[in-house]
Amino acid sequence: MKRKISHPAPSERELSGPKYWRSLEELADTPGFKAQLEREFPEGASELNGVDRRHFLKIMAASFALGGLGLAGCRRPEKYVLPYGKSIEGVIQGLPLYFATAMPLRKSAIPLLAETHQGRPTKLEGNPSYSPHGGGSTLLAQASVLDLYDPERATDHTHNGRKLNVADVNELLAKIGADHLAAGGAGLAFLAEESSSPTRTRLVAQLKAKFPRAIWAEYEPVTDEPPIGAARAAFGQNVKPIYRFANAKRVVSLDADFLRPDSGGLYFAREYAKGRRVTSKADAEKMSRLYVAESSFTLTGSMADHRLRLASSHMLALAAALAAKVTGSGRFSTLAAGLDVNPKWIDECAADLIANRGACVVVAGAHLPEQVHLIAYAINAFLGNIGSTVDFVRVAASDATSIHGLATAIGGGSVDTLVILGGNPAYNAPVDLDWKTLQKSVANVVRFGYYLDETSAISSAGVQLAAAHYLESWGDARTLDGTIVPVQPMILPLFGGLTELEVLARIIGVKPDPYALVYETITAMTGGDPEKAFRQFLHDGLLAGSAYPVVNVSYNDAQTAGQLADAPKFESLSKSNLEVRFITDYKMDDGRFANNGWLQECPDPITKISWENAILISPRLARELDIYPHGAVLQVARIEADAITGKENAHVLELTVNGRKVRGPVHIQPGLSNYTVVLALGYGRTKSGHIGTNAGFDAYALRTSASPAFVTGGTINVTDERVLLANSQAHWSMEGRDLVREANTDEYIENPTFVREVGMESETPSTIGEVGEAMTPAQRATLIPRGNSIYETPNVHTGGFNGVHQWGMSIDLNTCIGCNACVIACQAENNIPIVGRDQAIRGREMHWIRLDRYYSDGNIDGAAFGGEGNRSLPEDPQVSLQPVACMQCELAPCETVCPVNATAHDEEGLNAMAYNRCIGTRYCANNCPYKVRRFNYFDWNDRQLDSLYLGPLGPHGMPELVKMVKNPEVTIRMRGVMEKCTYCVQRIENGKIQHKVKVAQEGHPGDIVVPDGTIHTACQQACPVEAIVFGNILDPNSAVSKAKALGQDYSLLAYLNTRPRTTYLARLRNPNPRMPDYAAQPFSRAEHTRKNHPAGFHEEQPAGEIEGKKEGRG
Amino acid sequence: MSNIFPKSANKLPLQIVIYLCVLAGVVTAGATYYMTPSYTRVGYAPVQPVPYSHALHVGQLGLDCRYCHSNIEKSGYANLPTSQTCMNCHNQVKKDSPLLEIVRHSYETGEPVPWVKVHVVPDFVYFNHAIHVNRGVSCVECHGKINEMDVVTHAQSLSMGFCLDCHRNPAGRVREPADIYNLDSKPIAQTAGFAAAHKFLSDRNIKPPQTCTACHR
């Protein structure tokens, strides 16, 4: 609105003075001029095509403003759909394709099915067609898919730093062969990894025929199979043992970690579980018994019914003592001299073996000296076990040179061209060989490897060839029992990598097509139509009937006597003469997986340390070194404890053996043999990408050719330095609580529902009330009985739990071996990120399923009753393992506290998590009593793990290559949202959808209930021993319903009235009452009884007679 | 002290509160109307690289949906046809048309035709086509009368509310299996009545999930 400005009236002088005008019109003072003056702008300027100027601007301003609010101006960006040019047979977009392949590792392989999405493999499963594995897989197999998409893998072929193209490489390889042909291969040497591939064996034979003077050497730093020399001496044949644990009632393990699935043990674990699984009293009566003597704490040791801590160097003496008792023969007794073991232990063990002759087995660790194996074979032969619990199969004798032979040849100057095929000898060769100098001294080195690692770095001026991953390669391999399995590529080599077969073929000068080579090998073994046979081979993922033949063997006493006389002498150990044991790490293997983030972050199954290795010492040694933690350090973070805000604060030690030294953090490991120091191999890499480099310390620095598995003469020097360790479970004690419920088999036989007398809910009225107790499990799952709760429960009438399936899970703690395959399978399936060492120390690791490991030694006199209350680390504990994932509680405490209802229950019993709704309050994780919820504190996917705290200023962006491993069926979570196990909801939904589509197309669309066994969660599918069972609890015949109907089924923390859908089957132990370390109750149970019934506990009273009210179950 | 503010200033706090309430109301209403999928998505009809007309091919020539979108009965993802599918006819029909040059080039070289995606739901929504077309939901319920569209237009909002409307009350929207791909057909509720529609649902045990796991993983 214009303001009226009152100007003063013109003065007399202005009115009478000269008048100025600007135009004639003004002077004329025409009416037109007056009108023009009144208008602010000239004619036509204020109107545009009939639109008033002001009006026009108003409209423009308005639409501009509104456009800025997100309408036409802010349309979402255009997305494109890019179909193929030509159609591809068999590809259905949105559905994955599965192909059979195998993961080769040293002398065996694990048959796999690879799930591929849009041409790239995202998940590996075991191949169910191979019945010894039954579809199970291992930790390393599950993690190997990540290696394919490692941005730090070798991507170029180079020579002296200059990139080579394909033609150059082919020419170079052909030249190697051509150059050495005249001399018959003199001067040419190969150093390769062990392989079970029949095609490679064939090629090597051709190589040797064409280049008879070339050296073919094979080297692996660790060994999975017993030394063949022992079998040759004992039986006169090249055979190896395959144990049939399902037939064994009594198993004695001499430092043998046979349950470790990756070293060919998947079959053993599965068979062993058959002897332990209990579904009835009859099973319990037939349950097997495991005696383990070991120096480190392995998973096999954690399953033992009787465990003896003994140094690995004393295993020979123990084997001899046992053999002397079993056979009664005197020829072994000299070797047993010096053994410091309770003789009754050996006597009763031997008596138990004799009582079960033909149904028992003695297994010696592959790393032990030949003599131990000879004795073990002798015991097995004497007891008639051969043919029932152990079979010997004929294997081909390897005539490859050892690395020592090669080193001698190089040292003698007779090698001018060295082709290193895989492996990493600069990192893991025996330290006394000084391989680095040897390799440098060779004139031409061709290094064929997957990474640019320590070995590549030494010969950077030589030829570096990038290898292909096994998921990009054609090849073949043999499993533990000799069955031939294919290695099929899922994707063309991403970076033009070569396969080993191709490199060899080019050097030899045969047709370098790996597919054709494998085709030739396989079709030569099959009859009939070769095309059809090969297709069948690729389809099945195995060649039926190709296993190693079982042969009859008989033990040759005379031959072995000489070998036994040659045995190493007994040495007693002390603080100044420590035994140093080198173990193949569960996750890093021999170091090849150092740059695999999933494996680095996966906590070691027993120590629970991730991202590095530690020097493991026994509590006794810790006392003697005066570094024993005060205040039960590793249990809880008490004020006086050796921890900083709950993080393990480890001393740094220097370990010296024969003049060589390593330096690393110490972790006091309960259950170690007193003077054995355990070092895990595979860490301390110096050239391994940003994940693997400088993770841990290098134990290979102490390892010589004479003592690859253990060496004596170690001393320890404690330094002043301290480091924090990323220990994901510092709290090792159950403190007498009923988390893992255990009993001996005799208690179970007498009282199959003993779990109802254990735990809080045995002392209280049932949480589901009498009404609930009377219901069937199916009714409980849908009606959700209220019990004595003051709150109403959701049920069918209020609109919940009315799905046609109700999902549930049962985890059998009796068979779970703690291998961690489920942890990595879940990580692969659900796009779970890694968080890095720094965040892992803060406890922020993202694994949806964790494996809890508890030690118990029976001593828990509660502090309230004047006892010590768990203030010392147990020297000789029992280990209890428990996989814990989201329980999908029917009355979930997390759901009621979410302010935005991001976590809600679905009709089929799942606790659903809607990531897009979550605002990151974290109250749900706070309220979860099982602590299974994981929060994305940072954007683990988009940000670099070493610059998380820079926030938006840090580098961001996920490399395209790493994105390829993600499973497209599962959302990738951003910073600020909560996540947790979903029972693999994507698999459940896809399973239900596929079933409904199938029945609709078959014409009976009403049968929408999915048959049992169709849907497997990732953890269930990976588990080698089928400890995890998942299915529909509305179906009384489903496997999961049957498992939950067993007497030993219980819920974790049931008294909290959460009604978890995942329940556990209690652990049963089968100790021998005559053994000196017999305990009437498992230690964890004894702790529970002592804590909860301190007055009623008596040493002599067997289980079951302890006072306690039986008042129903939770 | 004299009064700093005029008496009319006493009404100011109330005016401010009313103004803010009205502003909040207007913003909410504006956002609800203009910024929700039913406004932002409906009517979206982008220009495609090849002026493919469903009205011609489906409406007039009578191609079945599944001829091109071949995997909707098996897979969650409704695929677009490969250039090979187009060339099945167009290597004879209009084989020199300049409008189809992109398709011919794609068939020769394998380079995909860059179709603009019309129906886009957020990444955290996992919609599965196969389960819907096999269980009585026709294409027309969500995509509208494609057989009358020269340019594919986004017909329905495809918001979560839109999905839940049907999931909570499917009876009015299901069709016999034979009518699924007939975009001019009517739902059972209109041809045979609601009783028949309810029987269809109960015969097939159609209880569409209404909880998070149906679409969110």
Tab-separated table of N, CA, C and O in Angstrom, chain A residues 69-71 75-76 78-87 91-95 904-907 910 912 915-917 968-971 985-986 989-990 993 996-997 1000-1001 1005-1006 1008, chain B residues 34-35 39-41 44 46 71 73-75 77 79-84 106-107 110 112-118 120 124 126 128 130-131 134-135 203-205 209-213 216-217:
chain	number	residue	atom	x	y	z
A	69	LEU	N	9.328	-27.125	-3.651
A	69	LEU	CA	8.859	-27.990	-2.568
A	69	LEU	C	8.815	-29.449	-2.995
A	69	LEU	O	8.320	-30.279	-2.274
A	70	GLY	N	9.223	-29.759	-4.153
A	70	GLY	CA	9.295	-31.180	-4.491
A	70	GLY	C	8.244	-31.627	-5.458
A	70	GLY	O	7.815	-32.764	-5.415
A	71	LEU	N	7.857	-30.819	-6.328
A	71	LEU	CA	6.869	-31.243	-7.320
A	71	LEU	C	7.557	-31.440	-8.651
A	71	LEU	O	8.506	-32.185	-8.743
A	75	ARG	N	11.389	-33.977	-9.394
A	75	ARG	CA	11.024	-35.355	-9.716
A	75	ARG	C	12.182	-36.262	-9.351
A	75	ARG	O	13.332	-35.899	-9.479
A	76	ARG	N	11.876	-37.477	-8.882
A	76	ARG	CA	12.953	-38.420	-8.572
A	76	ARG	C	13.770	-38.660	-9.838
A	76	ARG	O	13.273	-38.574	-10.947
A	78	GLU	N	15.652	-40.272	-12.936
A	78	GLU	CA	15.200	-41.342	-13.824
A	78	GLU	C	16.012	-42.588	-13.583
A	78	GLU	O	17.217	-42.531	-13.383
A	79	LYS	N	15.333	-43.718	-13.587
A	79	LYS	CA	16.018	-44.993	-13.474
A	79	LYS	C	15.827	-45.732	-14.778
A	79	LYS	O	14.836	-45.544	-15.471
A	80	TYR	N	16.764	-46.579	-15.069
A	80	TYR	CA	16.716	-47.276	-16.343
A	80	TYR	C	16.649	-48.772	-16.120
A	80	TYR	O	17.142	-49.298	-15.136
A	81	VAL	N	16.014	-49.426	-17.052
A	81	VAL	CA	16.006	-50.884	-17.059
A	81	VAL	C	16.762	-51.294	-18.307
A	81	VAL	O	16.470	-50.804	-19.401
A	82	LEU	N	17.729	-52.182	-18.143
A	82	LEU	CA	18.588	-52.526	-19.276
A	82	LEU	C	18.485	-54.021	-19.541
A	82	LEU	O	19.215	-54.810	-18.952
A	83	PRO	N	17.562	-54.431	-20.402
A	83	PRO	CA	17.458	-55.866	-20.693
A	83	PRO	C	18.590	-56.308	-21.624
A	83	PRO	O	19.291	-55.492	-22.211
A	84	TYR	N	18.751	-57.588	-21.737
A	84	TYR	CA	19.787	-58.128	-22.621
A	84	TYR	C	19.441	-57.834	-24.081
A	84	TYR	O	18.304	-57.603	-24.437
A	85	GLY	N	20.462	-57.902	-24.920
A	85	GLY	CA	20.227	-57.782	-26.348
A	85	GLY	C	19.670	-59.099	-26.878
A	85	GLY	O	18.600	-59.163	-27.468
A	86	LYS	N	20.418	-60.149	-26.632
A	86	LYS	CA	19.910	-61.467	-27.003
A	86	LYS	C	19.523	-62.205	-25.729
A	86	LYS	O	20.187	-62.095	-24.719
A	87	SER	N	18.479	-62.982	-25.807
A	87	SER	CA	18.027	-63.706	-24.618
A	87	SER	C	19.025	-64.789	-24.254
A	87	SER	O	19.694	-65.350	-25.117
A	91	VAL	N	18.195	-68.128	-17.933
A	91	VAL	CA	18.294	-67.021	-16.982
A	91	VAL	C	16.908	-66.456	-16.719
A	91	VAL	O	16.221	-66.053	-17.650
A	92	ILE	N	16.505	-66.478	-15.485
A	92	ILE	CA	15.244	-65.859	-15.089
A	92	ILE	C	15.622	-64.750	-14.135
A	92	ILE	O	16.072	-65.019	-13.009
A	93	GLN	N	15.474	-63.512	-14.572
A	93	GLN	CA	15.902	-62.400	-13.723
A	93	GLN	C	15.150	-62.421	-12.419
A	93	GLN	O	13.936	-62.592	-12.381
A	94	GLY	N	15.871	-62.256	-11.335
A	94	GLY	CA	15.240	-62.290	-10.032
A	94	GLY	C	15.417	-63.610	-9.326
A	94	GLY	O	15.326	-63.686	-8.116
A	95	LEU	N	15.680	-64.657	-10.072
A	95	LEU	CA	15.921	-65.951	-9.435
A	95	LEU	C	17.396	-66.291	-9.571
A	95	LEU	O	17.978	-66.104	-10.630
A	904	ALA	N	8.336	-55.198	14.746
A	904	ALA	CA	6.993	-55.678	15.023
A	904	ALA	C	6.972	-57.170	14.765
A	904	ALA	O	7.899	-57.724	14.191
A	905	HIS	N	5.906	-57.794	15.184
A	905	HIS	CA	5.813	-59.234	15.027
A	905	HIS	C	5.005	-59.563	13.793
A	905	HIS	O	4.052	-58.854	13.484
A	906	ASP	N	5.374	-60.609	13.105
A	906	ASP	CA	4.547	-60.968	11.956
A	906	ASP	C	3.680	-62.169	12.296
A	906	ASP	O	3.797	-62.761	13.366
A	907	GLU	N	2.785	-62.515	11.369
A	907	GLU	CA	1.789	-63.532	11.705
A	907	GLU	C	2.389	-64.899	11.915
A	907	GLU	O	1.740	-65.797	12.450
A	910	LEU	N	7.722	-64.409	13.456
A	910	LEU	CA	9.012	-63.750	13.336
A	910	LEU	C	8.938	-62.371	13.950
A	910	LEU	O	7.954	-61.673	13.786
A	912	ALA	N	9.998	-59.030	13.212
A	912	ALA	CA	10.460	-58.386	11.985
A	912	ALA	C	11.144	-57.073	12.280
A	912	ALA	O	10.827	-56.397	13.253
A	915	TYR	N	14.005	-51.718	8.570
A	915	TYR	CA	15.132	-50.806	8.695
A	915	TYR	C	14.752	-49.383	8.332
A	915	TYR	O	15.272	-48.428	8.913
A	916	ASN	N	13.830	-49.221	7.402
A	916	ASN	CA	13.509	-47.876	6.970
A	916	ASN	C	12.759	-47.090	8.020
A	916	ASN	O	12.708	-45.882	7.980
A	917	ARG	N	12.191	-47.786	8.984
A	917	ARG	CA	11.441	-47.065	10.006
A	917	ARG	C	12.307	-46.769	11.230
A	917	ARG	O	11.998	-45.880	12.013
A	968	PRO	N	21.454	-59.657	-3.199
A	968	PRO	CA	20.421	-58.668	-3.554
A	968	PRO	C	19.092	-58.888	-2.855
A	968	PRO	O	18.237	-58.025	-2.892
A	969	GLU	N	18.917	-60.049	-2.214
A	969	GLU	CA	17.642	-60.308	-1.559
A	969	GLU	C	17.518	-59.616	-0.207
A	969	GLU	O	16.463	-59.630	0.406
A	970	VAL	N	18.623	-59.099	0.300
A	970	VAL	CA	18.605	-58.542	1.654
A	970	VAL	C	19.029	-57.085	1.586
A	970	VAL	O	19.981	-56.740	0.904
A	971	THR	N	18.309	-56.242	2.305
A	971	THR	CA	18.625	-54.818	2.343
A	971	THR	C	20.005	-54.595	2.930
A	971	THR	O	20.423	-55.299	3.851
A	985	VAL	N	14.576	-64.272	6.747
A	985	VAL	CA	13.222	-64.008	6.262
A	985	VAL	C	13.157	-64.003	4.736
A	985	VAL	O	12.124	-64.357	4.159
A	986	GLN	N	14.272	-63.636	4.087
A	986	GLN	CA	14.220	-63.637	2.631
A	986	GLN	C	14.072	-65.055	2.117
A	986	GLN	O	13.390	-65.300	1.118
A	989	GLU	N	10.370	-66.099	2.886
A	989	GLU	CA	9.403	-65.513	1.951
A	989	GLU	C	9.549	-66.128	0.570
A	989	GLU	O	8.562	-66.475	-0.076
A	990	ASN	N	10.787	-66.267	0.104
A	990	ASN	CA	10.964	-66.868	-1.215
A	990	ASN	C	10.480	-68.312	-1.233
A	990	ASN	O	9.895	-68.768	-2.210
A	993	ILE	N	6.692	-68.203	-1.331
A	993	ILE	CA	6.211	-67.746	-2.636
A	993	ILE	C	6.390	-68.840	-3.678
A	993	ILE	O	5.463	-69.140	-4.449
A	996	LYS	N	3.773	-71.479	-3.162
A	996	LYS	CA	2.424	-71.064	-3.569
A	996	LYS	C	2.307	-71.002	-5.078
A	996	LYS	O	1.286	-71.393	-5.654
A	997	VAL	N	3.353	-70.531	-5.728
A	997	VAL	CA	3.327	-70.483	-7.195
A	997	VAL	C	3.253	-71.892	-7.745
A	997	VAL	O	2.492	-72.195	-8.677
A	1000	ALA	N	-0.168	-73.369	-7.254
A	1000	ALA	CA	-1.148	-72.705	-8.111
A	1000	ALA	C	-1.033	-73.240	-9.530
A	1000	ALA	O	-2.038	-73.495	-10.198
A	1001	GLN	N	0.193	-73.429	-9.981
A	1001	GLN	CA	0.367	-73.905	-11.347
A	1001	GLN	C	0.069	-75.390	-11.475
A	1001	GLN	O	-0.245	-75.870	-12.556
A	1005	PRO	N	-4.264	-74.918	-5.574
A	1005	PRO	CA	-3.742	-73.695	-4.965
A	1005	PRO	C	-4.007	-73.534	-3.484
A	1005	PRO	O	-3.527	-72.597	-2.874
A	1006	GLY	N	-4.793	-74.416	-2.885
A	1006	GLY	CA	-5.075	-74.228	-1.466
A	1006	GLY	C	-4.022	-74.797	-0.544
A	1006	GLY	O	-3.973	-74.481	0.635
A	1008	ILE	N	-1.098	-74.345	0.766
A	1008	ILE	CA	-0.004	-73.377	0.820
A	1008	ILE	C	0.999	-73.640	1.932
A	1008	ILE	O	1.950	-72.886	2.079
B	34	TYR	N	0.714	-32.917	-2.100
B	34	TYR	CA	1.681	-32.782	-3.182
B	34	TYR	C	2.891	-33.688	-3.062
B	34	TYR	O	3.562	-33.929	-4.060
B	35	MET	N	3.187	-34.128	-1.893
B	35	MET	CA	4.451	-34.838	-1.743
B	35	MET	C	4.289	-36.318	-1.465
B	35	MET	O	5.231	-36.980	-1.114
B	39	TYR	N	0.371	-38.204	-5.664
B	39	TYR	CA	0.520	-37.032	-6.532
B	39	TYR	C	1.811	-37.100	-7.326
B	39	TYR	O	1.842	-36.810	-8.509
B	40	THR	N	2.893	-37.500	-6.613
B	40	THR	CA	4.186	-37.436	-7.288
B	40	THR	C	4.337	-38.514	-8.341
B	40	THR	O	5.078	-38.359	-9.298
B	41	ARG	N	3.716	-39.659	-8.143
B	41	ARG	CA	3.973	-40.738	-9.093
B	41	ARG	C	2.890	-40.868	-10.154
B	41	ARG	O	3.192	-41.147	-11.310
B	44	TYR	N	3.058	-40.153	-14.104
B	44	TYR	CA	4.432	-40.138	-14.627
B	44	TYR	C	4.463	-40.960	-15.911
B	44	TYR	O	4.135	-42.136	-15.905
B	46	PRO	N	7.241	-41.133	-18.647
B	46	PRO	CA	8.476	-40.640	-19.255
B	46	PRO	C	8.571	-41.008	-20.723
B	46	PRO	O	7.926	-41.959	-21.196
B	71	ASN	N	8.849	-63.666	-17.412
B	71	ASN	CA	9.159	-64.379	-16.167
B	71	ASN	C	8.269	-64.004	-15.006
B	71	ASN	O	8.548	-64.376	-13.873
B	73	GLU	N	5.556	-65.073	-14.014
B	73	GLU	CA	4.902	-66.169	-13.304
B	73	GLU	C	5.887	-66.973	-12.470
B	73	GLU	O	5.489	-67.817	-11.680
B	74	LYS	N	7.188	-66.749	-12.691
B	74	LYS	CA	8.158	-67.549	-11.962
B	74	LYS	C	8.963	-66.707	-10.985
B	74	LYS	O	9.385	-67.191	-9.951
B	75	SER	N	9.175	-65.467	-11.349
B	75	SER	CA	10.131	-64.669	-10.581
B	75	SER	C	9.464	-63.458	-9.969
B	75	SER	O	8.417	-63.012	-10.400
B	77	TYR	N	10.712	-60.540	-10.130
B	77	TYR	CA	11.030	-59.389	-10.961
B	77	TYR	C	10.358	-59.549	-12.313
B	77	TYR	O	10.491	-60.574	-12.971
B	79	ASN	N	10.430	-58.958	-15.850
B	79	ASN	CA	11.476	-58.560	-16.777
B	79	ASN	C	10.915	-57.823	-17.976
B	79	ASN	O	9.780	-58.043	-18.392
B	80	LEU	N	11.754	-56.942	-18.522
B	80	LEU	CA	11.425	-56.338	-19.804
B	80	LEU	C	11.939	-57.275	-20.895
B	80	LEU	O	12.883	-58.020	-20.673
B	81	PRO	N	11.312	-57.230	-22.071
B	81	PRO	CA	11.767	-58.165	-23.106
B	81	PRO	C	13.166	-57.820	-23.590
B	81	PRO	O	13.555	-56.652	-23.644
B	82	THR	N	13.902	-58.839	-23.948
B	82	THR	CA	15.196	-58.608	-24.576
B	82	THR	C	14.936	-58.134	-26.007
B	82	THR	O	13.847	-58.300	-26.554
B	83	SER	N	15.939	-57.551	-26.599
B	83	SER	CA	15.758	-57.070	-27.976
B	83	SER	C	15.444	-58.233	-28.902
B	83	SER	O	14.796	-58.057	-29.936
B	84	GLN	N	15.883	-59.407	-28.521
B	84	GLN	CA	15.583	-60.584	-29.349
B	84	GLN	C	14.076	-60.798	-29.439
B	84	GLN	O	13.554	-61.156	-30.492
B	106	SER	N	20.719	-52.850	-30.779
B	106	SER	CA	20.872	-53.625	-29.553
B	106	SER	C	20.958	-55.115	-29.855
B	106	SER	O	21.758	-55.837	-29.274
B	107	TYR	N	20.148	-55.564	-30.775
B	107	TYR	CA	20.180	-56.987	-31.100
B	107	TYR	C	21.512	-57.369	-31.732
B	107	TYR	O	22.046	-58.442	-31.474
B	110	GLY	N	24.316	-56.270	-28.647
B	110	GLY	CA	24.136	-56.660	-27.256
B	110	GLY	C	24.024	-55.479	-26.312
B	110	GLY	O	23.788	-55.665	-25.124
B	112	PRO	N	22.240	-52.777	-24.339
B	112	PRO	CA	20.808	-52.769	-23.994
B	112	PRO	C	20.102	-51.496	-24.430
B	112	PRO	O	20.712	-50.440	-24.527
B	113	VAL	N	18.816	-51.622	-24.678
B	113	VAL	CA	17.972	-50.452	-24.942
B	113	VAL	C	17.709	-49.778	-23.606
B	113	VAL	O	17.212	-50.417	-22.686
B	114	PRO	N	18.011	-48.497	-23.463
B	114	PRO	CA	17.880	-47.871	-22.129
B	114	PRO	C	16.444	-47.431	-21.827
B	114	PRO	O	16.112	-46.259	-21.811
B	115	TRP	N	15.589	-48.407	-21.554
B	115	TRP	CA	14.218	-48.095	-21.175
B	115	TRP	C	14.208	-47.331	-19.862
B	115	TRP	O	14.975	-47.643	-18.953
B	116	VAL	N	13.312	-46.339	-19.785
B	116	VAL	CA	13.176	-45.591	-18.532
B	116	VAL	C	12.190	-46.337	-17.653
B	116	VAL	O	11.085	-46.694	-18.084
B	117	LYS	N	12.604	-46.579	-16.418
B	117	LYS	CA	11.753	-47.377	-15.533
B	117	LYS	C	10.605	-46.503	-15.024
B	117	LYS	O	10.816	-45.424	-14.499
B	118	VAL	N	9.409	-46.976	-15.214
B	118	VAL	CA	8.234	-46.182	-14.831
B	118	VAL	C	7.824	-46.487	-13.396
B	118	VAL	O	7.642	-45.602	-12.579
B	120	VAL	N	8.691	-47.565	-9.977
B	120	VAL	CA	9.844	-47.765	-9.105
B	120	VAL	C	9.379	-47.720	-7.663
B	120	VAL	O	8.697	-46.784	-7.266
B	124	PHE	N	14.124	-50.698	-0.225
B	124	PHE	CA	13.854	-51.545	0.935
B	124	PHE	C	12.503	-52.256	0.806
B	124	PHE	O	12.063	-52.915	1.741
B	126	TYR	N	10.535	-55.154	-1.208
B	126	TYR	CA	10.778	-56.326	-2.057
B	126	TYR	C	9.436	-56.846	-2.532
B	126	TYR	O	8.764	-57.609	-1.843
B	128	ASN	N	7.080	-58.992	-5.083
B	128	ASN	CA	7.237	-60.192	-5.888
B	128	ASN	C	6.047	-60.323	-6.826
B	128	ASN	O	4.906	-60.439	-6.377
B	130	ALA	N	5.452	-62.816	-9.062
B	130	ALA	CA	4.942	-64.176	-9.302
B	130	ALA	C	3.830	-64.528	-8.336
B	130	ALA	O	2.814	-65.118	-8.717
B	131	ILE	N	4.004	-64.160	-7.072
B	131	ILE	CA	2.994	-64.558	-6.106
B	131	ILE	C	1.661	-63.857	-6.398
B	131	ILE	O	0.592	-64.421	-6.193
B	134	ASN	N	-0.070	-65.276	-9.729
B	134	ASN	CA	-0.525	-66.652	-9.569
B	134	ASN	C	-1.651	-66.791	-8.553
B	134	ASN	O	-2.232	-67.867	-8.420
B	135	ARG	N	-1.901	-65.731	-7.814
B	135	ARG	CA	-2.899	-65.846	-6.770
B	135	ARG	C	-4.085	-64.931	-7.005
B	135	ARG	O	-4.782	-64.583	-6.065
B	203	ASP	N	-10.864	-70.748	-0.786
B	203	ASP	CA	-10.409	-71.971	-1.460
B	203	ASP	C	-8.904	-71.992	-1.601
B	203	ASP	O	-8.275	-73.047	-1.509
B	204	ARG	N	-8.363	-70.828	-1.863
B	204	ARG	CA	-6.921	-70.766	-2.090
B	204	ARG	C	-6.146	-70.344	-0.851
B	204	ARG	O	-4.952	-70.142	-0.927
B	205	ASN	N	-6.857	-70.240	0.268
B	205	ASN	CA	-6.168	-69.806	1.484
B	205	ASN	C	-5.408	-68.504	1.260
B	205	ASN	O	-4.260	-68.377	1.647
B	209	PRO	N	-0.380	-61.203	3.670
B	209	PRO	CA	0.266	-60.776	4.915
B	209	PRO	C	0.140	-59.269	5.108
B	209	PRO	O	0.270	-58.511	4.147
B	210	GLN	N	-0.087	-58.855	6.314
B	210	GLN	CA	-0.223	-57.434	6.619
B	210	GLN	C	0.877	-56.944	7.539
B	210	GLN	O	0.809	-55.837	8.045
B	211	THR	N	1.855	-57.782	7.774
B	211	THR	CA	2.938	-57.367	8.662
B	211	THR	C	4.189	-57.087	7.851
B	211	THR	O	4.254	-57.346	6.660
B	212	CYS	N	5.197	-56.561	8.523
B	212	CYS	CA	6.380	-56.019	7.875
B	212	CYS	C	7.091	-57.023	6.958
B	212	CYS	O	7.586	-56.658	5.904
B	213	THR	N	7.144	-58.295	7.377
B	213	THR	CA	7.975	-59.230	6.627
B	213	THR	C	7.421	-59.529	5.246
B	213	THR	O	8.105	-60.117	4.423
B	216	HIS	N	9.283	-56.139	3.554
B	216	HIS	CA	10.529	-55.549	4.024
B	216	HIS	C	11.424	-56.634	4.582
B	216	HIS	O	10.980	-57.493	5.331
B	217	ARG	N	12.688	-56.604	4.192
B	217	ARG	CA	13.630	-57.606	4.705
B	217	ARG	C	14.823	-56.882	5.289
B	217	ARG	O	15.946	-57.229	5.016
